[in-house]
Tab-separated table of C-alpha atoms in Angstrom:
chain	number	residue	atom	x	y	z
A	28	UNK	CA	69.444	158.806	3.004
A	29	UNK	CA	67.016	160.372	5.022
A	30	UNK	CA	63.700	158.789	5.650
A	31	UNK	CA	61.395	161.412	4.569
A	32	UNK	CA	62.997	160.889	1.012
A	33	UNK	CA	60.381	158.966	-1.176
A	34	UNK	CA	61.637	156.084	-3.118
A	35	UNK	CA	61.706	158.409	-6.841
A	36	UNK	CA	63.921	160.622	-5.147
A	37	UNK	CA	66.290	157.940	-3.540
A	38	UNK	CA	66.426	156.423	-7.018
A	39	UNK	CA	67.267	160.049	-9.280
A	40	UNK	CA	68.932	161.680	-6.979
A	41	UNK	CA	72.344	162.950	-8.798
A	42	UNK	CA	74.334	163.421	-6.158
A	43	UNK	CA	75.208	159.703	-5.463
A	44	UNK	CA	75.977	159.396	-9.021
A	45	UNK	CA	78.179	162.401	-9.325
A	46	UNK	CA	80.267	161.325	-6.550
A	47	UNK	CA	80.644	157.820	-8.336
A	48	UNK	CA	81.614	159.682	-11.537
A	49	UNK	CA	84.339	161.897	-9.853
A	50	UNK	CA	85.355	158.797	-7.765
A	51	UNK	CA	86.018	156.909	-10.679
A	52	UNK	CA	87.689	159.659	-12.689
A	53	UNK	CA	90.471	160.684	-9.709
A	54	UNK	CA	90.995	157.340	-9.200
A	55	UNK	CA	93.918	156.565	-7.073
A	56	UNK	CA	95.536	159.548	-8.126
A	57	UNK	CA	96.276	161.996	-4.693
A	58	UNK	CA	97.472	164.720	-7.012
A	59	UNK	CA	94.799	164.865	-9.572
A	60	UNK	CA	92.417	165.115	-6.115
A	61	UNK	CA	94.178	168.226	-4.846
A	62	UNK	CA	94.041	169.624	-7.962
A	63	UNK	CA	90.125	169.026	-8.103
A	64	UNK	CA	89.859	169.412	-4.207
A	65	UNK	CA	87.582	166.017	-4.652
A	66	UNK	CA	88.919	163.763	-1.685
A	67	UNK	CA	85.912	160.761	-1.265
A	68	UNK	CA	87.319	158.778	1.144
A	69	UNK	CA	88.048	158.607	4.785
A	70	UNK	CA	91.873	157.200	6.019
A	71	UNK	CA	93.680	157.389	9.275
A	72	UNK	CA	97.550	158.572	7.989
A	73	UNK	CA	100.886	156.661	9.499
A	74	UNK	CA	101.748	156.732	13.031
A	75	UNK	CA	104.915	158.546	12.155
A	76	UNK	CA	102.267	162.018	11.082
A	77	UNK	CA	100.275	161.266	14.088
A	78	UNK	CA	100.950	162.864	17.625
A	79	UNK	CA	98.115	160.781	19.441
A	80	UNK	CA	97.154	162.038	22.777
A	81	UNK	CA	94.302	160.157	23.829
A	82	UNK	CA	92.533	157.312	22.506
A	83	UNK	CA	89.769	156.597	25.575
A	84	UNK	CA	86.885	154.667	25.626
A	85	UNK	CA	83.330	155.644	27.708
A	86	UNK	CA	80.404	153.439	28.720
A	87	UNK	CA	77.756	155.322	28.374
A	88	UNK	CA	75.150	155.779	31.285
A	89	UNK	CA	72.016	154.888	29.480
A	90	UNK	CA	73.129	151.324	30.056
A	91	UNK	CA	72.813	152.364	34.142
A	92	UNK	CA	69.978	150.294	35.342
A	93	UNK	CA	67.454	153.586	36.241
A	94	UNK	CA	67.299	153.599	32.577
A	95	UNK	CA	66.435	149.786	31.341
A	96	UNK	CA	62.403	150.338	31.144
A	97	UNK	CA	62.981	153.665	29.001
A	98	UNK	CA	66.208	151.551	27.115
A	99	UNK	CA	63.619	148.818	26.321
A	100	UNK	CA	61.011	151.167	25.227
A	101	UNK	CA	62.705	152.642	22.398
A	102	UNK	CA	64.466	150.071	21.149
A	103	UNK	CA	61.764	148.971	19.708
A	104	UNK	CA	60.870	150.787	16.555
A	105	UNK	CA	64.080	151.394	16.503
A	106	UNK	CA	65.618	153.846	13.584
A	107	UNK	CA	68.902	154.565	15.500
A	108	UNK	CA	71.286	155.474	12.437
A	109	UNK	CA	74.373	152.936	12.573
A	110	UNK	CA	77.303	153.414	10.693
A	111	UNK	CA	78.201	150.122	8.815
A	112	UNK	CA	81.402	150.780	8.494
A	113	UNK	CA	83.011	151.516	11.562
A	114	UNK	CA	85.595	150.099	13.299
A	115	UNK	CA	84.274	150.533	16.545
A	116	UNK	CA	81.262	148.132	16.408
A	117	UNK	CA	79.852	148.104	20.004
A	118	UNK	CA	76.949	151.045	20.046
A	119	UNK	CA	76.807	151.197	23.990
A	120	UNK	CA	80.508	153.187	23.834
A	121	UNK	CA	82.412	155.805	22.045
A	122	UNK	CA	85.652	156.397	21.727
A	123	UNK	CA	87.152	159.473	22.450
A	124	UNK	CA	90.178	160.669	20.025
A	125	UNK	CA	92.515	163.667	20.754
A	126	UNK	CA	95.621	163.746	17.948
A	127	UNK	CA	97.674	166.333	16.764
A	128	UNK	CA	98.308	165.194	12.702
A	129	UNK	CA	100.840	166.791	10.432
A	130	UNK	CA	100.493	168.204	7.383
A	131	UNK	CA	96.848	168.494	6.323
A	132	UNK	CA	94.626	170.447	3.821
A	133	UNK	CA	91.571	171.750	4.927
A	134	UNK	CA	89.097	173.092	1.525
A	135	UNK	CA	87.294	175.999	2.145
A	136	UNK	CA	84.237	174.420	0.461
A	137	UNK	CA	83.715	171.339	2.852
A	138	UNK	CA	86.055	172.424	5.883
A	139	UNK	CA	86.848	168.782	6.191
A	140	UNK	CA	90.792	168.134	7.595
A	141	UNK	CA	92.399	165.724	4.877
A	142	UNK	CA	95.805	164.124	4.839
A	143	UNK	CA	97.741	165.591	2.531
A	144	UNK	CA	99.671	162.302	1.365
A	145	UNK	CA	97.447	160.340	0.395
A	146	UNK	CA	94.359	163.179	-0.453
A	147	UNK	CA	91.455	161.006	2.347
A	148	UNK	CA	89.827	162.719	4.708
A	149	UNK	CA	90.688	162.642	8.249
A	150	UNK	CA	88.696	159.566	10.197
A	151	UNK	CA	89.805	157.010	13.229
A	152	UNK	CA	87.321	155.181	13.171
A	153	UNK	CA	86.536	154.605	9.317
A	154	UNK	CA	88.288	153.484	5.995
A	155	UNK	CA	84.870	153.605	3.932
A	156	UNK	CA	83.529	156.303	1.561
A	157	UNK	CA	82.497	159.466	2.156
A	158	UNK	CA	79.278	160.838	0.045
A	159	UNK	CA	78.617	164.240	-1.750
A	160	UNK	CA	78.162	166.774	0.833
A	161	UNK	CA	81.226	166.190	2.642
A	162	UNK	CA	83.254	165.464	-0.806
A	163	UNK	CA	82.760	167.263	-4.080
A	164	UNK	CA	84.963	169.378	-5.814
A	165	UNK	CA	85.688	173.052	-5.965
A	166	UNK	CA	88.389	175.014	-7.184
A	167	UNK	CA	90.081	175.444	-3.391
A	168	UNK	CA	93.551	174.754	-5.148
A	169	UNK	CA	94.238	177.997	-6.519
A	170	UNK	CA	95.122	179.635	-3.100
A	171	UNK	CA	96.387	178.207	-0.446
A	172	UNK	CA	97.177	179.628	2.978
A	173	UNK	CA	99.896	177.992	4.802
A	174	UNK	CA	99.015	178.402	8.868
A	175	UNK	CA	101.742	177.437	11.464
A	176	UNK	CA	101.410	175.887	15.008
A	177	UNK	CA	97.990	174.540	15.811
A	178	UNK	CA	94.678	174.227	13.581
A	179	UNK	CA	91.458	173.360	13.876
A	180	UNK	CA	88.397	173.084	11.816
A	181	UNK	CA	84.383	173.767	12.243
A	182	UNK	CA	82.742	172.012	9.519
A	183	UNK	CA	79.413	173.925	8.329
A	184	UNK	CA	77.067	171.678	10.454
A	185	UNK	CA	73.103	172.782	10.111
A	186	UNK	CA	71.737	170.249	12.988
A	187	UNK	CA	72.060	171.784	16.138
A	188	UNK	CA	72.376	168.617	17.800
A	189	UNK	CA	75.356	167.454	15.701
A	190	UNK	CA	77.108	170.716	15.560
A	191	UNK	CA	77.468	170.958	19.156
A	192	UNK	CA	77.663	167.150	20.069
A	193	UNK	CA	80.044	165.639	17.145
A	194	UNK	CA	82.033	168.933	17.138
A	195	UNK	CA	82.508	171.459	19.112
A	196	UNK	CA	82.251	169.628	22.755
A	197	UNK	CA	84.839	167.227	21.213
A	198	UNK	CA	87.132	170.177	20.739
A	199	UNK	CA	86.056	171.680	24.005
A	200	UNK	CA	86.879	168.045	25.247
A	201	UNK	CA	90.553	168.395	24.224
A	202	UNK	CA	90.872	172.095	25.304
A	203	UNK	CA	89.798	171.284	28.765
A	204	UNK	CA	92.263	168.533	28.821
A	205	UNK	CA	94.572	170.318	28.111
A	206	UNK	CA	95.888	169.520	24.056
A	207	UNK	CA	97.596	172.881	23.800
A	208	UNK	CA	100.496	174.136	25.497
A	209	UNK	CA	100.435	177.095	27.893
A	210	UNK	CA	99.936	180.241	25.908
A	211	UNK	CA	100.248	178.257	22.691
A	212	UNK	CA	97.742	179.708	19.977
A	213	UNK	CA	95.732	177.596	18.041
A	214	UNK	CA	93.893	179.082	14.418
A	215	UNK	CA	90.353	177.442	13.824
A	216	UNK	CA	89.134	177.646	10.500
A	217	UNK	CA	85.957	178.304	9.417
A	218	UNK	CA	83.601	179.058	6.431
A	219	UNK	CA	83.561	182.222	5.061
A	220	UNK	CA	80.155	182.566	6.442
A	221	UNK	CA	80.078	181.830	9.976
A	222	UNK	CA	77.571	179.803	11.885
A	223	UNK	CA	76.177	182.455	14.938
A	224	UNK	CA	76.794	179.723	17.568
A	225	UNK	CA	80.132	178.575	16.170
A	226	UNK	CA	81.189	182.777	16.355
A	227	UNK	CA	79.942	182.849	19.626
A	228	UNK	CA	82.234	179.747	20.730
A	229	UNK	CA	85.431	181.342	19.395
A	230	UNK	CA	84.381	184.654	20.580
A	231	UNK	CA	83.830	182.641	24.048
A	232	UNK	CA	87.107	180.997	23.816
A	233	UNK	CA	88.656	183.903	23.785
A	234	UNK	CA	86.874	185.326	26.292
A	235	UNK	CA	88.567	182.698	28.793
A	236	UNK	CA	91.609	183.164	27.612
A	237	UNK	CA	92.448	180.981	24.730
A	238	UNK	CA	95.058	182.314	22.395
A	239	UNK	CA	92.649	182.325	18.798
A	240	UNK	CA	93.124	183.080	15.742
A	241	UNK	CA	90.214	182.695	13.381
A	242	UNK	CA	90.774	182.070	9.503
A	243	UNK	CA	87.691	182.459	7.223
A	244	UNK	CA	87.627	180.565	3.869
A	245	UNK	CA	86.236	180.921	0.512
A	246	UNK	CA	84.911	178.439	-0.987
A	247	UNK	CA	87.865	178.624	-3.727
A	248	UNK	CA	90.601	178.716	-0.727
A	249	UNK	CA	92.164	176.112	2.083
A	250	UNK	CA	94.333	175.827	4.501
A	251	UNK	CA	98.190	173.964	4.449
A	252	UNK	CA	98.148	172.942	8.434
A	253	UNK	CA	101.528	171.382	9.842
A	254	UNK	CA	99.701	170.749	13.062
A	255	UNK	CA	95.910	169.839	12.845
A	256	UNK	CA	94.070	169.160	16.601
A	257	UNK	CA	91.769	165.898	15.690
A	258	UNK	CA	89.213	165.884	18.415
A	259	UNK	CA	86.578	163.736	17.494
A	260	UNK	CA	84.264	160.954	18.892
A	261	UNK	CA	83.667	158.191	17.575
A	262	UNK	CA	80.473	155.648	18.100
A	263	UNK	CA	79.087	153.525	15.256
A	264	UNK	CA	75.808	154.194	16.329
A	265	UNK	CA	75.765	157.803	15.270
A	266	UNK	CA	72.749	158.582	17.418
A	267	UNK	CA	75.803	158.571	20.370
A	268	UNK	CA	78.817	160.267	19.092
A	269	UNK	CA	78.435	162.814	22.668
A	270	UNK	CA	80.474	160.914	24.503
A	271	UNK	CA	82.409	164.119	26.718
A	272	UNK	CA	80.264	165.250	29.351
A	273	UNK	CA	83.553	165.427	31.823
A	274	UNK	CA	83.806	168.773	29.091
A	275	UNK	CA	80.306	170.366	29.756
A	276	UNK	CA	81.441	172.408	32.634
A	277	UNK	CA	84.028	174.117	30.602
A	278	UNK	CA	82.062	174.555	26.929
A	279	UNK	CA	79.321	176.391	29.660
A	280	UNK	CA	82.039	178.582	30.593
A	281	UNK	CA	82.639	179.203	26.653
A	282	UNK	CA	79.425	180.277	26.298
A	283	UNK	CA	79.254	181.940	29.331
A	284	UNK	CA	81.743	184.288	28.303
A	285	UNK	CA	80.212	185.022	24.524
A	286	UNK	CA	77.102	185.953	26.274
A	287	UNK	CA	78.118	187.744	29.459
A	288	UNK	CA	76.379	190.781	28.015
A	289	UNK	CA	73.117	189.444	26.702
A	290	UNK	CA	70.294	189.211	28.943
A	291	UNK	CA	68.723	186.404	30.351
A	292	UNK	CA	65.512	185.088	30.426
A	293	UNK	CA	63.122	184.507	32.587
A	294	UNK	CA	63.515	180.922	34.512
A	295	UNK	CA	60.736	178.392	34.109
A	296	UNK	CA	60.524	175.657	36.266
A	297	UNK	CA	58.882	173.836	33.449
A	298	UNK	CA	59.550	174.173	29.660
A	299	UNK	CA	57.966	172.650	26.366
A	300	UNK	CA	60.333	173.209	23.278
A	301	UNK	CA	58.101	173.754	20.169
A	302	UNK	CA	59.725	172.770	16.883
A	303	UNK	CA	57.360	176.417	15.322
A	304	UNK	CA	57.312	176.197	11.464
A	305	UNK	CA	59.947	173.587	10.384
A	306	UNK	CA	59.640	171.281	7.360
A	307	UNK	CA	60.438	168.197	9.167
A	308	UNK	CA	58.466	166.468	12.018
A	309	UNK	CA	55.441	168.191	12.428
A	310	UNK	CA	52.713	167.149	14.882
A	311	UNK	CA	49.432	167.457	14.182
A	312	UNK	CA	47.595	168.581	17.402
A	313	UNK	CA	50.650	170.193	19.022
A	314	UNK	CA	48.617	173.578	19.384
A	315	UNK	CA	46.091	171.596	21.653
A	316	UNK	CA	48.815	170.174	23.194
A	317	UNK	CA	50.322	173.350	23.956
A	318	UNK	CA	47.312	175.039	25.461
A	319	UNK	CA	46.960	171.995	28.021
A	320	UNK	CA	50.583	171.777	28.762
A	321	UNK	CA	50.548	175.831	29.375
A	322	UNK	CA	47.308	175.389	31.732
A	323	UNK	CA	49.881	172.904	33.691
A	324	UNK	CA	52.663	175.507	34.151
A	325	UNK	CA	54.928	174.923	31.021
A	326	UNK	CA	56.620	177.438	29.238
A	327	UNK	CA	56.609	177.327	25.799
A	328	UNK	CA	60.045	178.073	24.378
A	329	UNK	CA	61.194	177.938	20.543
A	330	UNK	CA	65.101	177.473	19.500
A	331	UNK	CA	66.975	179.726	16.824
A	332	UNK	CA	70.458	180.049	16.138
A	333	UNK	CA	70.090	183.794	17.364
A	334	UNK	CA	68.788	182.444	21.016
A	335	UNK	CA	71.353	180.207	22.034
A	336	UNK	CA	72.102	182.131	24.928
A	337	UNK	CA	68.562	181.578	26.015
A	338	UNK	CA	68.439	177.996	25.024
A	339	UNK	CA	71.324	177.370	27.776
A	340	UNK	CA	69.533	179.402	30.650
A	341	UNK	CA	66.353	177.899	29.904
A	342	UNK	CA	67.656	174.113	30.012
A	343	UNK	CA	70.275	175.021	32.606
A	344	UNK	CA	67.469	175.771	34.915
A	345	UNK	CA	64.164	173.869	34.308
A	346	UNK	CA	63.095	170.731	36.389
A	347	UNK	CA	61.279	169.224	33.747
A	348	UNK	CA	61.122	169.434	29.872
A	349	UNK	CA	59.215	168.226	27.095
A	350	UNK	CA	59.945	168.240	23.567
A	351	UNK	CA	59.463	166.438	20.000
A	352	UNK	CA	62.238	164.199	19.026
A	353	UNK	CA	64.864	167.151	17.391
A	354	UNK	CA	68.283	169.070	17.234
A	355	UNK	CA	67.109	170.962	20.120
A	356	UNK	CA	66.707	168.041	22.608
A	357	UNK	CA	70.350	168.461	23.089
A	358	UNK	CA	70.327	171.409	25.417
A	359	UNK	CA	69.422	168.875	28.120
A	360	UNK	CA	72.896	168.641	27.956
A	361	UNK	CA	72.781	171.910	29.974
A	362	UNK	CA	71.048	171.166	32.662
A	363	UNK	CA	72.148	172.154	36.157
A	364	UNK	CA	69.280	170.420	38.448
A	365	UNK	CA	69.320	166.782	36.767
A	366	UNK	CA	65.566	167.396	35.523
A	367	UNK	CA	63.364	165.068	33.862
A	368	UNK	CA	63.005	165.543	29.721
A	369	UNK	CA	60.213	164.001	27.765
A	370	UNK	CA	60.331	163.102	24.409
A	371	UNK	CA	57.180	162.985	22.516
A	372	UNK	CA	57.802	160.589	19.184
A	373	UNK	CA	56.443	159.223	16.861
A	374	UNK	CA	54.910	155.600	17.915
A	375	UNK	CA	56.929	153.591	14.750
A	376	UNK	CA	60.018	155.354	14.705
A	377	UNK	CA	62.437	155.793	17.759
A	378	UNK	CA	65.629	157.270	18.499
A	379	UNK	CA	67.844	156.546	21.350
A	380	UNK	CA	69.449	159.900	21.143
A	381	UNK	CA	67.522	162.066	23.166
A	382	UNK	CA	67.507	158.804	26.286
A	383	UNK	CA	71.148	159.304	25.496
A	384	UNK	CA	71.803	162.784	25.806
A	385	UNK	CA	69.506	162.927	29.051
A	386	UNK	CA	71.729	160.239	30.646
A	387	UNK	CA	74.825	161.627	29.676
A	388	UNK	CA	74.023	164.752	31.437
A	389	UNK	CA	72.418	163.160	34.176
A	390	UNK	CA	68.603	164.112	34.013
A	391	UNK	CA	65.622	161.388	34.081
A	392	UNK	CA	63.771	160.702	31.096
A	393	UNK	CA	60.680	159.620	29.802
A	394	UNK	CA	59.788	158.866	26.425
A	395	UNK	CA	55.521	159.619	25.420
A	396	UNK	CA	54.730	158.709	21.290
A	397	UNK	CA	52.154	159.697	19.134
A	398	UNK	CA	50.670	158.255	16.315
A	399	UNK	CA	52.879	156.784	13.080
A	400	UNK	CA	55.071	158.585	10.931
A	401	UNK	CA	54.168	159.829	8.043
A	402	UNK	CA	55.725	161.573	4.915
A	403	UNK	CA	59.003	164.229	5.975
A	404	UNK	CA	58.499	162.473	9.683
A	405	UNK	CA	55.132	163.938	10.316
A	406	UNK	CA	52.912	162.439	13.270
A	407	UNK	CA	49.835	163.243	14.812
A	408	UNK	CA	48.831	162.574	18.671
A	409	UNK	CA	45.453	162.521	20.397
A	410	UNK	CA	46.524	165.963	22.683
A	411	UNK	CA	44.589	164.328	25.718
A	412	UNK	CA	46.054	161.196	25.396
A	413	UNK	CA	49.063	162.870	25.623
A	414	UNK	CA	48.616	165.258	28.411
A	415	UNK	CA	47.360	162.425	30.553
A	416	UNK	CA	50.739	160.472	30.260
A	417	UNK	CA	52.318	163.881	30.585
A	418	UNK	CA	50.133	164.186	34.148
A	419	UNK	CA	51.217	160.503	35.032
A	420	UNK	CA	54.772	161.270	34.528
A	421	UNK	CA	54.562	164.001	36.475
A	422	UNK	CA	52.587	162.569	39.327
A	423	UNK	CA	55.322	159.255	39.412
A	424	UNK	CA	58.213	162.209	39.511
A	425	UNK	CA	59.240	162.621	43.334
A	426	UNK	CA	59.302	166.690	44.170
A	427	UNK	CA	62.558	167.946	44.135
């Protein structure tokens, strides 16, 4: 449950209930879950279904000693989400799954792969529960679309961050490794409405040469797959599921080739990435902040699903950026020049994601906190308290 949840709402909210209800009324039953398209749990299915093509670990390179002071620092405060249940229970690596698995549904309502034996949802790493948004019925059973060769699915992700870290490198991960055949085709299926940066991606495979199909579901629809591409993963600290940078190279040339005809914008050697209007995390005394960071040569950028393309040149080609802990810290994933990001956070609630993202791509970090959260992850920060670690930073940075 999300922190900015007060206690009332953690306590009424109906959606844990309803999946306990529907849980206990399918029961064990695989059938009566098709029929409902309710599947609540995650499974792994027999090695005879599963064609498993890489099961790899990483290290990640936050643990690399130029990062122990910044490793240190936020760890404490710590509100890294962990997942409980996984099977996988050391945080500082991932493992990375490519499988082909036969004979899965895919509902158009949650677009999540499941086994069609035994009615779980596909998961490596995990034998627990699933929870309401990725599991409540709909009435996907009355048509059903059988797709041959090779199938994958885009969930209908919202973070940025998650979107492109959890899914879509991990499937540009097993592209560039080569999962399909040469000039075999592979269908991805998608919701019926389609996610701009998840269109762009297919339109990007395509673009370099990727044999694509695309399938659009209704909510009341799914998909019969004989061959589902698994690419996932999997970390139980879910703060560090990116775990394919060897892939960044070629998911740039994806995108690349969606956007060859959009233009670019203008490089700034130095960016701030406002978080503008959202309803989570706002900082009180960011438009001071802004002003001094703007008198110190920053550009002041703002992310949208329609600006993608901009997001990548931007990142690709600053030497240092600043942002507030969010989705949008992980375009530092496309950074060319190994620049430096700073996080600004609040002071009693740390992530190690954004530390993690900047090492995985290579690029120095430094982490700068405000004052304590408050209610939907709010913080203030004393803007010249801030601007002089900002000027410190800077000044400790050697000129490259």
């Amino acid at each position: 449950m999300a922190r900015h949840h007060s206690a009332l709402h953690r306590k009424f909210d109906i959606k844990p209930i309803a999946f306990r209800v529907m849980k206990g009324l399918t029961g064990p039953y695989p059938v009566l879950r098709k029929a409902v398209s309710f599947f609540p749990d995650f499974g792994w299915p027999t090695a005879e279904k599963v064609d498993l093509r890489e099961d790899s670990v990483r290290s990640f390179n936050l643990l690399q000693e130029r990062y122990s002071r910044q490793r240190a620092f936020v760890r404490s405060h710590d509100v890294d989400v962990v997942n409980a249940h996984c099977r996988f229970p050391d945080p500082d690596t991932a493992h990375r799954v490519i499988a082909f698995v036969a004979d899965v549904l895919v509902p158009g309502h949650t677009l999540t792969p499941v086994d069609y034996a035994t009615g779980k949802q596909l998961a490596f790493d995990t034998t627990a529960d699933s929870n309401w948004h990725f599991a409540y019925p709909a009435p996907a059973a009355f048509s059903t679309r059988h797709v041959k060769g090779a199938v994958a699915a885009i969930p209908p992700y919202r973070h940025y961050g998650h979107l492109l870290t959890d899914v879509l490198m991990p499937l540009a991960y097993a592209l560039h490794r080569g999962a399909l055949a040469p000039g075999e085709a592979l269908t991805i299926v998608t919701a019926r409405s389609v996610n701009p940066m998840v269109q762009s991606f297919i339109e990007g495979l395509r673009g370099i040469g990727v044999p694509l199909s695309h399938v659009k579901l209704a909510p009341w629809e799914r998909v019969h797959a004989k061959r589902y591409l698994y690419a996932r993963s999997h970390c139980c600290n879910l703060e560090r599921v990116f775990a394919t940078p060897e892939a960044l190279g070629y998911a740039r040339s994806v995108f690349d080739a969606a956007y060859a005809d959009r233009p670019r914008p203008e490089a700034a050697p130095r960016i701030y990435l406002t978080r503008g209007q959202t309803r989570l995390r706002q900082v009180t005394g960011e438009a001071e902040l802004i002003e001094g960071l703007r008198g110190r040569g920053f550009k002041i950028v703002e992310a949208s699903w329609s600006n993608h393309h901009e997001q990548i040149d931007w990142f690709g080609e600053a030497q240092t950026v600043m942002a507030v802990h969010g989705a949008g810290l992980a375009n530092i994933l496309w950074a060319r020049r190994q620049p430096l990001l700073i996080e600004l956070m609040a002071q009693n609630a740390r992530k190690s994601t954004g530390l993690h993202w900047a090492a995985e791509a290579g690029a120095d970090y430094e982490p700068v906190v405000g004052g304590p959260e408050g209610p939907k992850q709010a913080f203030s920060i004393d803007p010249a308290a801030v601007l002089r670690e900002v000027d410190a930073i800077l000044e400790r940075r050697p000129a490259r």
